[in-house]
Amino acid sequence: QVQLVESGGGLVQAGGSLRLSCAASGSIFSIRAMGWYRQAPGKQRELVASITSNGSPNYVDSVKGRFTISRDNAKNTVYLQMNSLKPTDTAVYYCYADRGTFYGYYWGQGTQVTVSS
């Protein structure tokens, strides 16, 4: 089992910044990748950013150049630095951990990010 605890969401004006954190505990040795999905009202959940166990990042096109994902292996924590936020970034953001085909995905509780215009 893997437990994920998120923090850092909130309300910010357009152009502002927020940093999300996701702390992992439990069977973290088998995590292949971690990252963030988001889900806006009435829309499907989409992958925003991910980072592999060796630190290779990946982003959805709409956040490239604005968001940065990073990880602190000593703290078992992944961060999502979000800059130049837009109202279209408003969503619930979910941290996930990928333990592969056999164990599957684990999810955080979700944190609300609201960007006002």
JSON list of C-alpha atoms in Angstrom, two decimals:
[
{"chain": "A", "resi": 1, "resn": "GLN", "atom": "CA", "xyz": [0.00, 0.00, 0.00]},
{"chain": "A", "resi": 2, "resn": "VAL", "atom": "CA", "xyz": [0.99, 3.58, -0.67]},
{"chain": "A", "resi": 3, "resn": "GLN", "atom": "CA", "xyz": [-0.45, 6.58, 1.12]},
{"chain": "A", "resi": 4, "resn": "LEU", "atom": "CA", "xyz": [-0.38, 9.98, -0.57]},
{"chain": "A", "resi": 5, "resn": "VAL", "atom": "CA", "xyz": [-1.01, 13.23, 1.26]},
{"chain": "A", "resi": 6, "resn": "GLU", "atom": "CA", "xyz": [-1.42, 16.39, -0.78]},
{"chain": "A", "resi": 7, "resn": "SER", "atom": "CA", "xyz": [-1.18, 20.02, 0.22]},
{"chain": "A", "resi": 8, "resn": "GLY", "atom": "CA", "xyz": [-0.85, 23.44, -1.32]},
{"chain": "A", "resi": 9, "resn": "GLY", "atom": "CA", "xyz": [-4.05, 24.15, -3.22]},
{"chain": "A", "resi": 10, "resn": "GLY", "atom": "CA", "xyz": [-6.03, 27.34, -2.87]},
{"chain": "A", "resi": 11, "resn": "LEU", "atom": "CA", "xyz": [-7.37, 30.45, -4.52]},
{"chain": "A", "resi": 12, "resn": "VAL", "atom": "CA", "xyz": [-5.12, 32.66, -6.60]},
{"chain": "A", "resi": 13, "resn": "GLN", "atom": "CA", "xyz": [-5.57, 35.39, -9.18]},
{"chain": "A", "resi": 14, "resn": "ALA", "atom": "CA", "xyz": [-4.69, 34.83, -12.80]},
{"chain": "A", "resi": 15, "resn": "GLY", "atom": "CA", "xyz": [-0.96, 35.18, -13.33]},
{"chain": "A", "resi": 16, "resn": "GLY", "atom": "CA", "xyz": [-0.21, 34.02, -9.81]},
{"chain": "A", "resi": 17, "resn": "SER", "atom": "CA", "xyz": [1.59, 30.94, -8.53]},
{"chain": "A", "resi": 18, "resn": "LEU", "atom": "CA", "xyz": [0.93, 27.96, -6.32]},
{"chain": "A", "resi": 19, "resn": "ARG", "atom": "CA", "xyz": [2.98, 24.95, -5.31]},
{"chain": "A", "resi": 20, "resn": "LEU", "atom": "CA", "xyz": [1.41, 21.58, -4.69]},
{"chain": "A", "resi": 21, "resn": "SER", "atom": "CA", "xyz": [3.12, 18.93, -2.59]},
{"chain": "A", "resi": 22, "resn": "CYS", "atom": "CA", "xyz": [2.47, 15.20, -2.43]},
{"chain": "A", "resi": 23, "resn": "ALA", "atom": "CA", "xyz": [4.13, 13.15, 0.30]},
{"chain": "A", "resi": 24, "resn": "ALA", "atom": "CA", "xyz": [4.25, 9.39, -0.17]},
{"chain": "A", "resi": 25, "resn": "SER", "atom": "CA", "xyz": [4.56, 6.75, 2.52]},
{"chain": "A", "resi": 26, "resn": "GLY", "atom": "CA", "xyz": [4.21, 2.99, 2.72]},
{"chain": "A", "resi": 27, "resn": "SER", "atom": "CA", "xyz": [5.50, 0.73, -0.07]},
{"chain": "A", "resi": 28, "resn": "ILE", "atom": "CA", "xyz": [7.29, 3.50, -1.89]},
{"chain": "A", "resi": 29, "resn": "PHE", "atom": "CA", "xyz": [10.15, 1.29, -3.09]},
{"chain": "A", "resi": 30, "resn": "SER", "atom": "CA", "xyz": [8.05, -0.02, -5.96]},
{"chain": "A", "resi": 31, "resn": "ILE", "atom": "CA", "xyz": [6.81, 3.34, -7.28]},
{"chain": "A", "resi": 32, "resn": "ARG", "atom": "CA", "xyz": [7.77, 3.77, -10.93]},
{"chain": "A", "resi": 33, "resn": "ALA", "atom": "CA", "xyz": [6.41, 7.26, -11.44]},
{"chain": "A", "resi": 34, "resn": "MET", "atom": "CA", "xyz": [4.41, 9.95, -9.66]},
{"chain": "A", "resi": 35, "resn": "GLY", "atom": "CA", "xyz": [2.55, 12.95, -10.86]},
{"chain": "A", "resi": 36, "resn": "TRP", "atom": "CA", "xyz": [-0.63, 14.96, -10.97]},
{"chain": "A", "resi": 37, "resn": "TYR", "atom": "CA", "xyz": [-3.94, 14.65, -12.70]},
{"chain": "A", "resi": 38, "resn": "ARG", "atom": "CA", "xyz": [-6.63, 17.31, -12.61]},
{"chain": "A", "resi": 39, "resn": "GLN", "atom": "CA", "xyz": [-10.35, 17.31, -13.12]},
{"chain": "A", "resi": 40, "resn": "ALA", "atom": "CA", "xyz": [-12.42, 20.39, -13.83]},
{"chain": "A", "resi": 41, "resn": "PRO", "atom": "CA", "xyz": [-16.21, 20.41, -13.42]},
{"chain": "A", "resi": 42, "resn": "GLY", "atom": "CA", "xyz": [-17.89, 18.58, -16.28]},
{"chain": "A", "resi": 43, "resn": "LYS", "atom": "CA", "xyz": [-14.59, 17.45, -17.78]},
{"chain": "A", "resi": 44, "resn": "GLN", "atom": "CA", "xyz": [-12.60, 14.25, -17.83]},
{"chain": "A", "resi": 45, "resn": "ARG", "atom": "CA", "xyz": [-9.60, 13.80, -15.60]},
{"chain": "A", "resi": 46, "resn": "GLU", "atom": "CA", "xyz": [-6.40, 14.66, -17.47]},
{"chain": "A", "resi": 47, "resn": "LEU", "atom": "CA", "xyz": [-2.75, 14.01, -16.77]},
{"chain": "A", "resi": 48, "resn": "VAL", "atom": "CA", "xyz": [-0.98, 17.29, -16.04]},
{"chain": "A", "resi": 49, "resn": "ALA", "atom": "CA", "xyz": [2.57, 16.24, -15.24]},
{"chain": "A", "resi": 50, "resn": "SER", "atom": "CA", "xyz": [4.52, 13.17, -14.24]},
{"chain": "A", "resi": 51, "resn": "ILE", "atom": "CA", "xyz": [8.04, 12.30, -13.15]},
{"chain": "A", "resi": 52, "resn": "THR", "atom": "CA", "xyz": [9.71, 8.93, -13.28]},
{"chain": "A", "resi": 53, "resn": "SER", "atom": "CA", "xyz": [11.78, 7.33, -10.55]},
{"chain": "A", "resi": 54, "resn": "ASN", "atom": "CA", "xyz": [14.93, 8.56, -12.30]},
{"chain": "A", "resi": 55, "resn": "GLY", "atom": "CA", "xyz": [13.62, 12.12, -12.49]},
{"chain": "A", "resi": 56, "resn": "SER", "atom": "CA", "xyz": [12.43, 12.35, -16.08]},
{"chain": "A", "resi": 57, "resn": "PRO", "atom": "CA", "xyz": [9.49, 14.79, -16.32]},
{"chain": "A", "resi": 58, "resn": "ASN", "atom": "CA", "xyz": [6.58, 14.92, -18.72]},
{"chain": "A", "resi": 59, "resn": "TYR", "atom": "CA", "xyz": [3.89, 17.59, -19.17]},
{"chain": "A", "resi": 60, "resn": "VAL", "atom": "CA", "xyz": [0.63, 18.08, -20.98]},
{"chain": "A", "resi": 61, "resn": "ASP", "atom": "CA", "xyz": [1.05, 20.71, -23.69]},
{"chain": "A", "resi": 62, "resn": "SER", "atom": "CA", "xyz": [-1.23, 23.24, -21.99]},
{"chain": "A", "resi": 63, "resn": "VAL", "atom": "CA", "xyz": [1.10, 23.63, -18.98]},
{"chain": "A", "resi": 64, "resn": "LYS", "atom": "CA", "xyz": [4.51, 23.40, -20.64]},
{"chain": "A", "resi": 65, "resn": "GLY", "atom": "CA", "xyz": [6.64, 26.40, -19.74]},
{"chain": "A", "resi": 66, "resn": "ARG", "atom": "CA", "xyz": [4.39, 27.27, -16.79]},
{"chain": "A", "resi": 67, "resn": "PHE", "atom": "CA", "xyz": [4.43, 24.20, -14.53]},
{"chain": "A", "resi": 68, "resn": "THR", "atom": "CA", "xyz": [7.43, 22.36, -13.15]},
{"chain": "A", "resi": 69, "resn": "ILE", "atom": "CA", "xyz": [7.33, 18.96, -11.50]},
{"chain": "A", "resi": 70, "resn": "SER", "atom": "CA", "xyz": [10.14, 17.87, -9.21]},
{"chain": "A", "resi": 71, "resn": "ARG", "atom": "CA", "xyz": [10.82, 15.29, -6.55]},
{"chain": "A", "resi": 72, "resn": "ASP", "atom": "CA", "xyz": [12.75, 15.12, -3.30]},
{"chain": "A", "resi": 73, "resn": "ASN", "atom": "CA", "xyz": [13.67, 11.47, -2.85]},
{"chain": "A", "resi": 74, "resn": "ALA", "atom": "CA", "xyz": [14.90, 12.04, 0.70]},
{"chain": "A", "resi": 75, "resn": "LYS", "atom": "CA", "xyz": [11.44, 13.29, 1.68]},
{"chain": "A", "resi": 76, "resn": "ASN", "atom": "CA", "xyz": [9.49, 10.97, -0.66]},
{"chain": "A", "resi": 77, "resn": "THR", "atom": "CA", "xyz": [7.71, 14.04, -1.91]},
{"chain": "A", "resi": 78, "resn": "VAL", "atom": "CA", "xyz": [6.76, 15.31, -5.33]},
{"chain": "A", "resi": 79, "resn": "TYR", "atom": "CA", "xyz": [6.10, 18.97, -6.04]},
{"chain": "A", "resi": 80, "resn": "LEU", "atom": "CA", "xyz": [4.20, 20.79, -8.75]},
{"chain": "A", "resi": 81, "resn": "GLN", "atom": "CA", "xyz": [5.22, 24.41, -9.10]},
{"chain": "A", "resi": 82, "resn": "MET", "atom": "CA", "xyz": [2.51, 26.23, -11.02]},
{"chain": "A", "resi": 83, "resn": "ASN", "atom": "CA", "xyz": [3.30, 29.68, -12.41]},
{"chain": "A", "resi": 84, "resn": "SER", "atom": "CA", "xyz": [1.37, 32.05, -14.67]},
{"chain": "A", "resi": 85, "resn": "LEU", "atom": "CA", "xyz": [-1.85, 30.39, -13.64]},
{"chain": "A", "resi": 86, "resn": "LYS", "atom": "CA", "xyz": [-4.92, 30.79, -15.81]},
{"chain": "A", "resi": 87, "resn": "PRO", "atom": "CA", "xyz": [-8.62, 30.41, -15.01]},
{"chain": "A", "resi": 88, "resn": "THR", "atom": "CA", "xyz": [-8.56, 27.30, -17.21]},
{"chain": "A", "resi": 89, "resn": "ASP", "atom": "CA", "xyz": [-6.21, 25.70, -14.67]},
{"chain": "A", "resi": 90, "resn": "THR", "atom": "CA", "xyz": [-9.05, 25.66, -12.14]},
{"chain": "A", "resi": 91, "resn": "ALA", "atom": "CA", "xyz": [-9.66, 22.05, -11.11]},
{"chain": "A", "resi": 92, "resn": "VAL", "atom": "CA", "xyz": [-9.22, 19.50, -8.39]},
{"chain": "A", "resi": 93, "resn": "TYR", "atom": "CA", "xyz": [-5.66, 18.25, -8.60]},
{"chain": "A", "resi": 94, "resn": "TYR", "atom": "CA", "xyz": [-4.94, 14.63, -7.68]},
{"chain": "A", "resi": 95, "resn": "CYS", "atom": "CA", "xyz": [-1.54, 13.23, -6.91]},
{"chain": "A", "resi": 96, "resn": "TYR", "atom": "CA", "xyz": [-0.92, 9.68, -8.07]},
{"chain": "A", "resi": 97, "resn": "ALA", "atom": "CA", "xyz": [1.72, 7.00, -7.70]},
{"chain": "A", "resi": 98, "resn": "ASP", "atom": "CA", "xyz": [2.22, 4.31, -10.34]},
{"chain": "A", "resi": 99, "resn": "ARG", "atom": "CA", "xyz": [3.30, 0.96, -8.92]},
{"chain": "A", "resi": 100, "resn": "GLY", "atom": "CA", "xyz": [3.09, -0.83, -12.23]},
{"chain": "A", "resi": 101, "resn": "THR", "atom": "CA", "xyz": [0.68, -3.25, -13.84]},
{"chain": "A", "resi": 102, "resn": "PHE", "atom": "CA", "xyz": [0.33, -5.60, -10.89]},
{"chain": "A", "resi": 103, "resn": "TYR", "atom": "CA", "xyz": [-0.18, -3.10, -8.07]},
{"chain": "A", "resi": 104, "resn": "GLY", "atom": "CA", "xyz": [-1.74, -0.29, -10.08]},
{"chain": "A", "resi": 105, "resn": "TYR", "atom": "CA", "xyz": [-2.24, 3.35, -9.23]},
{"chain": "A", "resi": 106, "resn": "TYR", "atom": "CA", "xyz": [-2.67, 5.01, -5.86]},
{"chain": "A", "resi": 107, "resn": "TRP", "atom": "CA", "xyz": [-4.36, 8.37, -5.43]},
{"chain": "A", "resi": 108, "resn": "GLY", "atom": "CA", "xyz": [-4.26, 11.30, -3.10]},
{"chain": "A", "resi": 109, "resn": "GLN", "atom": "CA", "xyz": [-7.40, 12.89, -1.71]},
{"chain": "A", "resi": 110, "resn": "GLY", "atom": "CA", "xyz": [-7.34, 15.79, -4.16]},
{"chain": "A", "resi": 111, "resn": "THR", "atom": "CA", "xyz": [-6.74, 19.48, -3.60]},
{"chain": "A", "resi": 112, "resn": "GLN", "atom": "CA", "xyz": [-8.74, 22.34, -5.10]},
{"chain": "A", "resi": 113, "resn": "VAL", "atom": "CA", "xyz": [-6.99, 24.94, -7.22]},
{"chain": "A", "resi": 114, "resn": "THR", "atom": "CA", "xyz": [-9.08, 27.95, -8.17]},
{"chain": "A", "resi": 115, "resn": "VAL", "atom": "CA", "xyz": [-7.75, 30.69, -10.43]},
{"chain": "A", "resi": 116, "resn": "SER", "atom": "CA", "xyz": [-9.83, 33.85, -10.60]},
{"chain": "A", "resi": 117, "resn": "SER", "atom": "CA", "xyz": [-9.80, 36.18, -13.58]}
]
